[in-house]
């Protein structure tokens, strides 16, 4: 068995639109090693959600995959039929979404929802309830047994997210995909949820693919970081590599312009001028050239190669290759 | 400097069950206090920020200031005129001087109106007839850094940052004296957050407009506000000049909020003050200090008596038994 739970190789995802194919993901390579937390950072429109949707095979109807492999536990997910995929979802891989209130069914009690999702287990009702209580206790919900009869709206946002995590981890999956799980939460609860995820990850031994646009959260939680921009992975490395020695100009700018990271009071904050390029008619050369401060002649027409900058640190930029 | 807006001991209540239900259910009070004893003032040309977690009453207070929710007690004065006792006509005239930037940038724009119609809608509502709407929409778009062609676009054709700019343009339409910005950076990418904060700062220095900024992100506040108040369970726990609060936060809750921001550095040594548990229910406020259930520095006095007002300087005050 390979040491990676998930291996995405040369994956491209396009959407059919009236103007032509929108190339949302292009030649993406990604490994999630067993027992590690991999963070994916990027801004809106960079393809984070498309990446998740293609891993769990819940892409929109107009999407198609021209090339690529998604290997999960030594099987190519793109070859599996719908029944086999259903068998994996919620069992070997599960997802925690951004908004807990729309994950949970508002008209069913927490207990009902938590026993319903154990439909695969051949166990008695009481047994399933016991398991639900156990999971709720594990994510830090006090007095879990009496909480089973309550509805989602009776819980606060932080508690709802804990419940979604409990449900996602109930079957002890090999891979947990967390899609911005703390974005809808307040700062103090965000920290609680990060610590909870880290603890559970160590206990259960699963891998986590953690998607966020919050750099601080990624730095605190993740072992490896992948930076995405406009449908491509532009940089990849250990959290230390990426945050201490950003090699791609985009990563560098992203780190500089986080208003929360700037301690000195400033009336004029740094920004990244310009817009994400049109993904239907892609520009030639480097994808970041129109917003890059170090643009060279070569960037205009040569696509930068994916190169190693040091050990486990990879980047696609002409600057590092000179 | 004179105060543009002065709020004293404002209290906003919501009814959560009927009087009969309360009577039979053994609930002593059928209402909850979403905002309690809030006092602050905004001077001419000043930016005031209100920080707190969801459900702490920030938006409720802003709605009460705008006269969109009735205040149960206390007074809200705008340029000396009492807002809480205004009739509908007076309120409408008052609302010409204040503008709202709503929290959800796309949701607050009607999907059926073009950007041009959206940003000139305030003129129609307040029957300002003397202005040329087309020229006005171009002027407003220019002020927020969007090209005039955007007037023909519809909200679904805008990115989050652009929709936020349209919200700013609409708020500026009637040359307001006060802009109330509810979570101006929520849901935006980090690179765009900086743009919006820069825009707000520029408008403030160019137009001299006052701002009332509501946010849950303390770290955004430091770049735009002159004074900051921190709210917990509908009450102000600390209030003072922004620089003072960041240099030396005194209330344990402020400390926790400040330290809760994860740094983009995997090796950062964090002296984090972690809060236990969840925010208590407004229907069941804790006795004594309302923060004691989550406070890491809780003492005996906190469980029994409501903390006194502790004054650090004329402008900096907090309610805590054991200020740091």
Coordinates of C-alpha atoms in Angstrom, one line a residue:
Chain A
X1 CA 0.0 0.0 0.0
X2 CA 1.3 3.4 -0.9
X3 CA 2.0 5.9 1.8
X4 CA -0.5 8.4 0.3
X5 CA -4.2 8.2 1.0
X6 CA -5.0 10.4 -1.9
X7 CA -3.0 11.1 -5.0
X8 CA -4.3 13.4 -7.6
X9 CA -2.3 13.2 -10.9
X10 CA -2.5 15.7 -13.7
X11 CA -6.1 16.5 -13.1
X12 CA -8.0 19.0 -15.3
X13 CA -11.6 19.9 -14.9
X14 CA -13.4 22.0 -17.5
X15 CA -17.0 23.4 -17.4
X16 CA -19.0 23.8 -20.6
X17 CA -20.3 27.3 -20.9
X18 CA -21.9 29.3 -23.7
X19 CA -18.5 31.0 -24.4
X20 CA -16.5 27.8 -24.6
X21 CA -14.8 25.5 -22.1
X22 CA -14.0 27.2 -18.8
X23 CA -10.8 25.6 -17.6
X24 CA -11.4 25.6 -13.8
X25 CA -8.6 23.2 -13.0
X26 CA -5.5 22.6 -15.1
X27 CA -2.9 19.8 -14.5
X28 CA -3.3 19.6 -10.8
X29 CA -1.0 17.3 -8.8
X30 CA -1.6 16.7 -5.2
X31 CA -0.7 14.1 -2.6
X32 CA -2.2 13.6 0.8
X33 CA 0.1 11.4 2.8
X34 CA -1.4 9.1 5.4
X35 CA -2.0 10.7 8.7
X36 CA -1.1 14.2 7.7
X37 CA -3.0 17.5 7.2
X38 CA -2.7 19.1 3.8
X39 CA -3.9 22.7 3.5
X40 CA -5.1 24.2 0.2
X41 CA -5.0 28.0 0.1
X42 CA -6.4 30.3 -2.5
X43 CA -8.8 33.0 -3.2
X44 CA -12.3 32.8 -4.7
X45 CA -12.3 31.4 -8.2
X46 CA -9.0 29.6 -7.8
X47 CA -10.7 26.1 -8.1
X48 CA -10.7 24.9 -4.5
X49 CA -14.4 23.9 -4.6
X50 CA -14.0 22.3 -8.1
X51 CA -11.1 20.3 -6.6
X52 CA -13.2 19.0 -3.7
X53 CA -16.2 18.3 -6.0
X54 CA -14.0 16.2 -8.3
X55 CA -12.5 14.2 -5.5
X56 CA -16.0 13.3 -4.1
X57 CA -17.3 13.0 -7.7
X58 CA -20.1 15.5 -7.1
X59 CA -19.2 17.9 -10.0
X60 CA -21.9 20.0 -11.6
X61 CA -23.6 18.6 -14.7
X62 CA -21.7 20.7 -17.2
X63 CA -18.3 19.7 -15.9
X64 CA -16.0 17.2 -17.7
X65 CA -12.6 15.8 -16.9
X66 CA -10.4 15.8 -20.0
X67 CA -7.4 14.2 -18.2
X68 CA -6.2 13.1 -14.8
X69 CA -6.4 10.4 -12.2
X70 CA -7.6 10.6 -8.6
X71 CA -6.2 7.7 -6.7
X72 CA -7.8 7.0 -3.3
X73 CA -6.7 4.0 -1.3
X74 CA -5.1 2.5 -4.5
X75 CA -8.2 2.9 -6.6
X76 CA -8.8 5.4 -9.4
X77 CA -12.0 7.2 -8.3
X78 CA -12.7 8.3 -11.9
X79 CA -13.2 4.7 -12.9
X80 CA -15.6 3.8 -10.2
X81 CA -19.4 3.5 -10.9
X82 CA -21.9 5.5 -8.9
X83 CA -22.7 2.6 -6.4
X84 CA -19.0 2.2 -5.6
X85 CA -18.7 5.9 -5.1
X86 CA -21.7 6.0 -2.8
X87 CA -20.1 3.3 -0.8
X88 CA -17.0 5.5 -0.2
X89 CA -18.7 8.7 0.6
X90 CA -19.4 9.2 4.3
X91 CA -17.6 5.9 4.9
X92 CA -14.0 6.1 3.8
X93 CA -14.0 9.8 2.9
X94 CA -16.3 12.5 4.3
X95 CA -16.7 16.2 4.1
X96 CA -17.3 19.0 6.6
X97 CA -18.8 22.0 4.8
X98 CA -18.5 25.7 5.5
X99 CA -22.0 26.3 6.8
X100 CA -23.2 23.9 9.5
X101 CA -26.7 25.1 9.4
X102 CA -27.2 24.0 5.8
X103 CA -25.4 20.7 6.4
X104 CA -27.8 19.6 9.1
X105 CA -31.4 18.9 8.3
X106 CA -33.5 21.6 10.2
X107 CA -36.6 19.4 10.7
X108 CA -34.9 16.3 12.2
X109 CA -33.4 15.9 15.6
X110 CA -29.7 15.6 15.9
X111 CA -30.1 12.0 17.3
X112 CA -32.2 11.0 14.3
X113 CA -29.7 12.4 11.8
X114 CA -26.8 10.8 13.6
X115 CA -28.4 7.3 13.7
X116 CA -29.7 7.7 10.1
X117 CA -26.2 8.1 8.7
X118 CA -25.1 4.8 10.3
X119 CA -27.4 2.9 7.8
X120 CA -24.5 0.8 6.7
X121 CA -23.9 -0.7 10.2
X122 CA -25.9 -3.8 11.0
X123 CA -26.5 -2.7 14.6
X124 CA -29.5 -2.2 16.8
X125 CA -31.1 1.3 17.3
X126 CA -29.8 1.5 20.8
X127 CA -26.3 0.6 19.6
X128 CA -26.4 3.3 17.0
X129 CA -27.6 5.8 19.5
X130 CA -24.8 4.8 21.8
X131 CA -22.3 5.5 19.0
X132 CA -23.9 8.9 18.4
X133 CA -23.6 9.8 22.0
X134 CA -20.0 8.7 22.0
X135 CA -19.1 10.8 19.0
X136 CA -20.9 13.9 20.4
X137 CA -18.9 13.5 23.6
X138 CA -15.7 13.2 21.6
X139 CA -16.2 16.5 19.9
X140 CA -16.8 18.2 23.2
X141 CA -20.6 18.5 23.5
X142 CA -21.6 18.4 27.1
X143 CA -24.4 16.1 28.3
X144 CA -24.6 14.4 24.8
X145 CA -27.3 11.9 25.7
X146 CA -29.9 14.5 26.5
X147 CA -28.9 16.5 23.4
X148 CA -30.0 13.8 20.9
X149 CA -33.6 15.0 21.1
X150 CA -32.7 18.6 20.1
X151 CA -33.0 20.2 16.7
X152 CA -30.1 22.0 14.9
X153 CA -31.5 25.5 15.6
X154 CA -31.2 24.9 19.4
X155 CA -27.4 24.8 19.1
X156 CA -25.0 27.7 18.5
X157 CA -22.9 28.0 15.4
X158 CA -19.8 26.5 17.0
X159 CA -21.8 23.5 18.4
X160 CA -23.4 22.9 15.0
X161 CA -20.0 22.7 13.4
X162 CA -18.9 20.3 16.1
X163 CA -21.9 18.1 15.3
X164 CA -21.1 18.1 11.6
X165 CA -17.6 17.1 12.5
X166 CA -18.9 14.3 14.7
X167 CA -21.1 13.1 11.9
X168 CA -18.3 13.2 9.3
X169 CA -15.9 11.2 11.6
X170 CA -18.5 8.7 12.8
X171 CA -17.3 6.0 10.3
X172 CA -13.7 6.8 11.0
X173 CA -12.9 7.7 7.4
X174 CA -9.4 7.6 5.9
X175 CA -9.8 11.0 4.5
X176 CA -11.7 14.0 5.9
X177 CA -12.2 16.9 3.5
X178 CA -12.8 20.2 5.4
X179 CA -14.1 22.9 3.1
X180 CA -13.6 26.2 5.0
X181 CA -15.1 24.8 8.2
X182 CA -14.2 27.8 10.3
X183 CA -15.2 30.6 7.9
X184 CA -18.7 31.0 9.3
X185 CA -17.4 31.0 12.9
X186 CA -16.1 33.7 15.2
X187 CA -12.4 34.1 16.0
X188 CA -12.5 32.4 19.5
X189 CA -14.6 29.5 18.2
X190 CA -12.4 29.2 15.1
X191 CA -9.4 28.4 17.4
X192 CA -11.5 25.8 19.3
X193 CA -12.5 24.0 16.1
X194 CA -8.9 23.9 14.8
X195 CA -7.7 22.3 18.0
X196 CA -10.6 19.9 17.9
X197 CA -9.7 18.8 14.4
X198 CA -6.1 18.4 15.3
X199 CA -6.9 16.3 18.3
X200 CA -9.4 14.1 16.4
X201 CA -6.9 13.7 13.5
X202 CA -4.3 12.3 16.0
X203 CA -6.8 10.0 17.7
X204 CA -8.5 8.6 14.7
X205 CA -5.4 8.7 12.5
X206 CA -7.2 10.0 9.4
X207 CA -5.8 12.4 6.9
X208 CA -7.3 15.8 6.4
X209 CA -7.5 17.9 3.2
X210 CA -8.2 21.3 4.6
X211 CA -9.4 24.1 2.3
X212 CA -9.3 27.7 3.5
X213 CA -8.5 31.2 2.4
X214 CA -7.4 32.0 6.0
X215 CA -3.6 31.8 6.0
X216 CA -3.4 31.9 9.8
X217 CA -5.6 28.8 10.2
X218 CA -3.6 26.9 7.5
X219 CA -0.3 27.8 9.2
X220 CA -1.5 26.6 12.6
X221 CA -3.1 23.4 11.5
X222 CA -1.4 22.0 8.4
X223 CA 1.7 20.0 7.8
X224 CA 1.8 20.6 4.0
X225 CA 0.5 23.6 2.1
X226 CA -0.7 23.9 -1.4
X227 CA -1.2 27.3 -2.9
X228 CA -3.7 27.6 -5.8
X229 CA -4.2 30.4 -8.2
X230 CA -6.7 30.6 -11.1
X231 CA -7.0 26.8 -11.4
X232 CA -3.3 25.9 -11.0
X233 CA -1.2 24.9 -8.1
X234 CA 1.6 27.5 -8.1
X235 CA 3.4 26.4 -4.9
X236 CA 3.6 23.4 -2.7
X237 CA 5.7 22.6 0.4
X238 CA 5.7 22.1 4.1
X239 CA 4.0 24.8 6.1
X240 CA 7.4 26.1 7.2
X241 CA 8.7 26.3 3.6
X242 CA 5.7 28.1 2.3
X243 CA 5.2 30.6 5.1
X244 CA 8.8 31.3 5.8
X245 CA 10.3 31.2 2.4
X246 CA 7.4 31.8 -0.1
X247 CA 8.9 31.1 -3.5
X248 CA 6.0 32.1 -5.8
X249 CA 5.2 35.9 -6.1
X250 CA 1.5 35.2 -5.5
X251 CA 2.2 33.5 -2.2
X252 CA 4.5 36.3 -1.2
X253 CA 1.8 38.9 -2.0
X254 CA -0.9 36.9 -0.3
X255 CA 1.1 36.8 2.9
X256 CA 1.9 40.5 2.8
X257 CA -1.6 41.7 2.2
X258 CA -3.5 39.9 4.9
X259 CA -4.9 42.8 7.0
X260 CA -5.0 40.7 10.1
X261 CA -1.3 40.0 9.7
X262 CA -0.2 43.6 9.7
X263 CA 0.4 44.7 13.2
X264 CA 1.3 48.3 12.5
X265 CA -1.6 50.6 12.1
X266 CA -1.8 51.5 8.4
X267 CA -4.1 53.7 6.4
X268 CA -3.1 52.2 3.1
X269 CA -2.9 48.4 3.1
X270 CA -1.1 46.4 0.5
X271 CA -3.3 44.8 -2.1
X272 CA -2.8 42.6 -5.2
X273 CA -3.8 44.9 -8.1
X274 CA -5.5 43.4 -11.2
X275 CA -8.0 40.6 -11.7
X276 CA -7.9 36.8 -12.2
X277 CA -7.4 36.1 -15.9
X278 CA -10.3 34.8 -18.0
X279 CA -10.3 31.0 -17.7
X280 CA -12.1 30.5 -21.0
X281 CA -9.4 32.1 -23.1
X282 CA -6.3 31.6 -21.1
X283 CA -3.4 33.9 -21.6
X284 CA -0.1 32.5 -22.9
X285 CA 2.8 32.0 -20.6
X286 CA 2.6 32.3 -16.8
X287 CA -0.9 32.6 -15.3
X288 CA 0.1 35.2 -12.8
X289 CA 2.0 37.5 -15.1
X290 CA -0.6 40.3 -15.3
X291 CA -0.4 40.8 -11.5
X292 CA 3.2 39.9 -10.8
X293 CA 5.8 42.4 -9.6
X294 CA 8.8 40.5 -11.0
X295 CA 7.4 39.9 -14.5
X296 CA 10.2 39.0 -17.1
X297 CA 10.2 38.6 -20.8
X298 CA 10.0 34.8 -20.5
X299 CA 6.8 35.0 -18.5
X300 CA 4.9 36.4 -21.5
X301 CA 4.9 33.2 -23.6
X302 CA 6.6 30.3 -21.7
X303 CA 4.6 28.5 -19.1
X304 CA 6.9 28.0 -16.1
X305 CA 7.8 24.4 -15.3
X306 CA 7.0 22.8 -12.0
X307 CA 10.3 22.7 -10.3
X308 CA 11.8 21.8 -7.0
X309 CA 13.2 24.8 -5.1
X310 CA 14.5 22.8 -2.1
X311 CA 13.7 19.3 -0.9
X312 CA 9.9 19.1 -0.6
X313 CA 9.3 22.6 -1.8
X314 CA 7.9 23.0 -5.3
X315 CA 7.0 26.1 -7.3
X316 CA 6.1 27.1 -10.8
X317 CA 7.8 30.3 -11.5
X318 CA 10.5 31.5 -13.9
X319 CA 12.2 33.5 -11.2
X320 CA 13.4 30.5 -9.2
X321 CA 14.8 28.8 -12.4
X322 CA 17.4 31.5 -13.2
Chain B
X1 CA -15.2 68.5 18.8
X2 CA -18.9 68.0 18.9
X3 CA -20.6 64.6 18.9
X4 CA -22.5 63.7 15.8
X5 CA -24.1 60.7 17.4
X6 CA -24.7 60.2 21.1
X7 CA -26.1 57.0 22.5
X8 CA -26.8 56.7 26.2
X9 CA -27.8 53.5 28.0
X10 CA -29.5 52.1 25.0
X11 CA -31.5 48.9 25.6
X12 CA -33.1 46.9 22.8
X13 CA -35.5 44.1 23.7
X14 CA -37.0 41.3 21.7
X15 CA -40.0 39.3 22.7
X16 CA -39.3 35.6 22.6
X17 CA -42.6 34.2 23.9
X18 CA -46.1 35.5 24.7
X19 CA -47.0 36.8 28.1
X20 CA -49.3 33.8 28.7
X21 CA -46.5 31.4 27.8
X22 CA -44.2 33.2 30.1
X23 CA -46.7 33.0 32.9
X24 CA -47.4 29.3 32.6
X25 CA -43.9 28.4 31.6
X26 CA -42.5 29.9 34.7
X27 CA -40.4 32.4 32.7
X28 CA -40.1 35.7 34.6
X29 CA -39.5 37.8 31.5
X30 CA -41.0 37.2 28.1
X31 CA -38.3 39.4 26.5
X32 CA -34.6 39.2 26.1
X33 CA -32.2 42.1 26.1
X34 CA -30.2 42.0 22.8
X35 CA -28.5 45.3 23.7
X36 CA -28.2 46.5 27.3
X37 CA -26.8 49.8 28.7
X38 CA -24.8 50.7 25.6
X39 CA -23.4 54.1 25.7
X40 CA -21.0 55.7 23.2
X41 CA -20.6 58.7 21.0
X42 CA -19.2 59.4 17.5
X43 CA -17.5 62.7 17.0
X44 CA -17.4 64.6 13.7
X45 CA -15.0 62.9 11.3
X46 CA -14.4 60.0 13.5
X47 CA -14.6 56.2 12.9
X48 CA -16.0 54.1 15.6
X49 CA -15.7 50.3 15.6
X50 CA -17.9 47.9 17.4
X51 CA -16.4 44.4 17.8
X52 CA -18.0 41.2 19.1
X53 CA -18.9 37.7 18.3
X54 CA -22.1 36.7 16.4
X55 CA -25.1 37.2 18.6
X56 CA -23.5 39.8 20.8
X57 CA -25.9 42.5 19.6
X58 CA -23.7 44.5 17.3
X59 CA -26.1 44.6 14.3
X60 CA -29.1 45.1 16.7
X61 CA -27.5 48.2 18.1
X62 CA -26.8 49.5 14.6
X63 CA -30.4 49.0 13.6
X64 CA -31.5 50.9 16.7
X65 CA -29.2 53.7 15.8
X66 CA -30.7 53.8 12.3
X67 CA -34.2 53.9 13.8
X68 CA -35.1 50.6 12.3
X69 CA -35.6 48.9 15.7
X70 CA -37.2 50.7 18.7
X71 CA -35.0 51.2 21.7
X72 CA -36.8 50.1 24.9
X73 CA -34.8 52.5 27.1
X74 CA -32.1 55.1 26.8
X75 CA -31.5 57.8 24.3
X76 CA -30.0 58.0 20.8
X77 CA -29.3 61.6 19.7
X78 CA -28.1 62.6 16.2
X79 CA -26.9 66.2 16.0
X80 CA -28.9 66.8 19.2
X81 CA -32.2 65.4 17.9
X82 CA -33.7 62.4 19.8
X83 CA -34.1 59.5 17.4
X84 CA -36.1 57.2 19.7
X85 CA -39.1 59.5 19.7
X86 CA -39.2 60.5 16.0
X87 CA -42.3 59.9 14.0
X88 CA -42.1 58.2 10.5
X89 CA -41.7 61.5 8.6
X90 CA -38.9 62.7 10.9
X91 CA -37.2 59.3 10.7
X92 CA -37.2 59.4 6.9
X93 CA -35.6 62.8 7.0
X94 CA -33.1 61.5 9.5
X95 CA -32.2 58.5 7.4
X96 CA -31.0 60.9 4.6
X97 CA -28.1 61.6 6.8
X98 CA -27.1 58.1 7.6
X99 CA -26.3 55.3 5.2
X100 CA -26.1 51.6 5.6
X101 CA -23.6 49.2 4.1
X102 CA -25.2 45.9 4.6
X103 CA -23.4 42.8 5.6
X104 CA -24.1 40.5 2.6
X105 CA -22.7 42.4 -0.4
X106 CA -24.6 40.5 -3.0
X107 CA -27.7 39.8 -1.0
X108 CA -28.3 43.4 -0.3
X109 CA -28.5 44.3 -4.0
X110 CA -31.7 43.5 -5.8
X111 CA -30.9 41.0 -8.6
X112 CA -33.4 42.6 -10.9
X113 CA -31.9 46.1 -10.9
X114 CA -28.9 47.2 -12.7
X115 CA -26.0 48.7 -10.8
X116 CA -26.8 52.2 -12.1
X117 CA -30.4 51.9 -10.8
X118 CA -29.3 50.4 -7.5
X119 CA -26.9 53.2 -6.6
X120 CA -29.3 56.0 -7.7
X121 CA -32.3 54.3 -5.8
X122 CA -31.7 56.5 -2.7
X123 CA -32.5 59.6 -4.9
X124 CA -35.8 58.1 -5.9
X125 CA -36.7 57.1 -2.4
X126 CA -35.9 60.5 -1.0
X127 CA -37.3 62.3 -4.0
X128 CA -34.2 64.2 -5.0
X129 CA -35.2 65.3 -8.4
X130 CA -32.7 68.0 -9.3
X131 CA -29.9 65.6 -10.0
X132 CA -29.1 63.9 -13.3
X133 CA -29.2 60.2 -12.4
X134 CA -26.9 59.1 -15.1
X135 CA -24.2 61.6 -14.3
X136 CA -24.7 60.8 -10.6
X137 CA -24.2 57.0 -11.1
X138 CA -21.0 57.7 -13.1
X139 CA -19.7 60.0 -10.3
X140 CA -20.5 57.5 -7.6
X141 CA -18.9 54.6 -9.4
X142 CA -15.8 56.7 -9.9
X143 CA -15.6 57.5 -6.2
X144 CA -15.5 53.8 -5.4
X145 CA -13.0 53.0 -8.2
X146 CA -15.3 51.3 -10.7
X147 CA -15.5 52.2 -14.4
X148 CA -18.8 53.9 -15.5
X149 CA -19.7 50.9 -17.7
X150 CA -20.5 49.0 -14.6
X151 CA -23.8 51.0 -14.4
X152 CA -25.3 48.6 -16.9
X153 CA -24.3 45.4 -15.1
X154 CA -26.5 43.3 -12.8
X155 CA -25.4 42.1 -9.4
X156 CA -24.8 38.5 -10.5
X157 CA -22.1 39.8 -12.9
X158 CA -20.1 41.3 -10.0
X159 CA -17.4 39.7 -7.8
X160 CA -17.6 39.9 -4.1
X161 CA -15.3 42.9 -3.9
X162 CA -17.1 44.7 -6.7
X163 CA -20.5 44.1 -5.1
X164 CA -19.1 45.6 -1.9
X165 CA -17.9 48.7 -3.8
X166 CA -21.4 49.1 -5.3
X167 CA -22.7 48.9 -1.7
X168 CA -20.3 51.7 -0.8
X169 CA -21.4 53.8 -3.8
X170 CA -25.0 53.4 -2.8
X171 CA -24.2 54.4 0.7
X172 CA -22.5 57.6 -0.5
X173 CA -25.4 58.7 -2.8
X174 CA -27.1 61.2 -0.5
X175 CA -23.8 62.6 0.9
X176 CA -24.5 61.1 4.4
X177 CA -23.0 62.4 7.6
X178 CA -22.7 58.9 9.0
X179 CA -22.1 55.6 7.3
X180 CA -22.9 52.4 9.2
X181 CA -20.8 49.5 7.8
X182 CA -21.9 46.1 8.9
X183 CA -19.0 43.7 8.5
X184 CA -17.4 45.5 5.6
X185 CA -14.8 42.8 5.0
X186 CA -16.7 39.6 5.8
X187 CA -16.6 37.0 3.1
X188 CA -13.9 38.8 1.1
X189 CA -10.6 37.4 0.0
X190 CA -7.6 38.8 1.9
X191 CA -6.3 40.7 -1.0
X192 CA -9.7 42.4 -1.5
X193 CA -10.1 43.1 2.2
X194 CA -7.2 45.5 2.0
X195 CA -8.8 47.3 -1.0
X196 CA -12.1 47.9 0.7
X197 CA -10.4 49.1 3.9
X198 CA -8.2 51.5 1.9
X199 CA -11.3 52.7 0.1
X200 CA -13.1 53.4 3.3
X201 CA -10.1 55.2 4.7
X202 CA -9.8 57.3 1.6
X203 CA -13.5 58.3 1.6
X204 CA -13.2 59.3 5.2
X205 CA -10.3 61.7 4.6
X206 CA -11.7 63.0 1.3
X207 CA -15.3 63.5 2.4
X208 CA -14.9 63.8 6.2
X209 CA -17.8 61.3 6.7
X210 CA -18.2 59.6 10.1
X211 CA -18.2 55.8 10.2
X212 CA -19.7 53.3 12.5
X213 CA -18.0 50.0 11.6
X214 CA -19.3 46.6 12.9
X215 CA -17.0 43.6 12.7
X216 CA -16.0 40.4 14.5
X217 CA -12.5 40.7 13.3
X218 CA -10.5 42.8 15.8
X219 CA -7.5 42.8 13.5
X220 CA -9.3 44.6 10.8
X221 CA -10.4 47.3 13.2
X222 CA -6.9 48.6 13.9
X223 CA -6.4 49.9 10.4
X224 CA -9.6 52.0 10.2
X225 CA -11.0 53.0 13.5
X226 CA -10.2 55.8 16.0
X227 CA -12.1 54.3 18.8
X228 CA -13.3 50.8 19.5
X229 CA -15.8 49.2 21.7
X230 CA -15.9 45.4 22.5
X231 CA -19.4 43.9 23.0
X232 CA -20.3 40.7 24.8
X233 CA -23.8 39.5 25.4
X234 CA -25.2 42.9 24.4
X235 CA -23.1 44.9 26.8
X236 CA -19.9 46.9 26.2
X237 CA -17.1 45.3 28.1
X238 CA -14.4 47.6 27.0
X239 CA -14.3 50.9 25.2
X240 CA -11.4 53.2 24.3
X241 CA -9.1 54.6 21.7
X242 CA -8.1 51.9 19.2
X243 CA -4.4 52.4 19.8
X244 CA -4.7 52.0 23.5
X245 CA -6.8 48.9 23.2
X246 CA -4.3 47.2 20.9
X247 CA -1.3 48.4 22.9
X248 CA -2.8 47.3 26.2
X249 CA -6.0 45.4 26.3
X250 CA -7.4 45.2 29.8
X251 CA -10.5 43.1 29.7
X252 CA -9.9 39.3 29.5
X253 CA -12.4 39.1 26.7
X254 CA -10.5 41.7 24.6
X255 CA -7.3 39.8 25.3
X256 CA -8.9 36.5 24.2
X257 CA -10.2 38.1 21.0
X258 CA -6.8 39.6 20.2
X259 CA -4.9 36.4 20.8
X260 CA -7.4 34.2 18.9
X261 CA -6.1 35.4 15.6
X262 CA -4.0 32.6 14.1
X263 CA -0.8 34.0 12.7
X264 CA 0.4 33.0 9.2
X265 CA 3.5 31.5 10.7
X266 CA 3.8 27.8 11.7
X267 CA 6.4 28.6 14.3
X268 CA 4.6 31.5 15.9
X269 CA 4.8 31.2 19.7
X270 CA 1.3 32.0 20.7
X271 CA 0.4 33.1 24.2
X272 CA -3.1 32.3 23.5
X273 CA -5.9 32.9 25.9
X274 CA -8.4 30.2 25.1
X275 CA -12.0 30.6 26.0
X276 CA -13.8 27.6 27.3
X277 CA -17.4 26.8 26.3
X278 CA -19.9 28.7 24.3
X279 CA -21.6 32.1 24.6
X280 CA -24.4 31.8 27.2
X281 CA -28.0 32.2 26.1
X282 CA -29.5 35.7 26.3
X283 CA -32.5 34.1 28.0
X284 CA -30.3 33.0 30.8
X285 CA -27.7 35.6 31.5
X286 CA -25.1 34.4 34.0
X287 CA -25.2 36.1 37.5
X288 CA -22.4 38.4 38.5
X289 CA -20.1 39.2 35.7
X290 CA -21.7 37.9 32.5
X291 CA -18.3 36.8 31.1
X292 CA -17.4 34.7 34.1
X293 CA -18.5 31.4 32.6
X294 CA -15.8 31.6 29.9
X295 CA -13.2 33.8 31.6
X296 CA -9.8 32.2 32.3
X297 CA -9.1 34.6 35.2
X298 CA -12.4 34.1 37.0
X299 CA -12.5 34.9 40.8
X300 CA -15.1 34.6 43.5
X301 CA -16.3 38.2 43.1
X302 CA -17.0 37.5 39.4
X303 CA -19.6 34.9 40.2
X304 CA -21.5 37.1 42.6
X305 CA -21.5 40.8 41.7
X306 CA -21.6 42.7 38.5
X307 CA -18.2 44.3 37.9
X308 CA -17.8 48.0 38.4
X309 CA -16.8 50.4 35.7
X310 CA -13.0 50.6 35.7
X311 CA -11.7 53.8 34.1
X312 CA -8.2 53.7 32.6
X313 CA -8.3 57.2 31.2
X314 CA -11.0 59.6 30.3
X315 CA -11.7 57.8 27.1
X316 CA -10.8 54.2 28.0
X317 CA -13.1 52.2 30.3
X318 CA -14.0 48.6 31.0
X319 CA -16.2 46.5 33.3
X320 CA -14.1 43.9 35.1
X321 CA -13.3 43.0 38.6
X322 CA -9.7 42.1 37.8
X323 CA -8.5 44.2 34.9
X324 CA -5.2 43.0 33.5

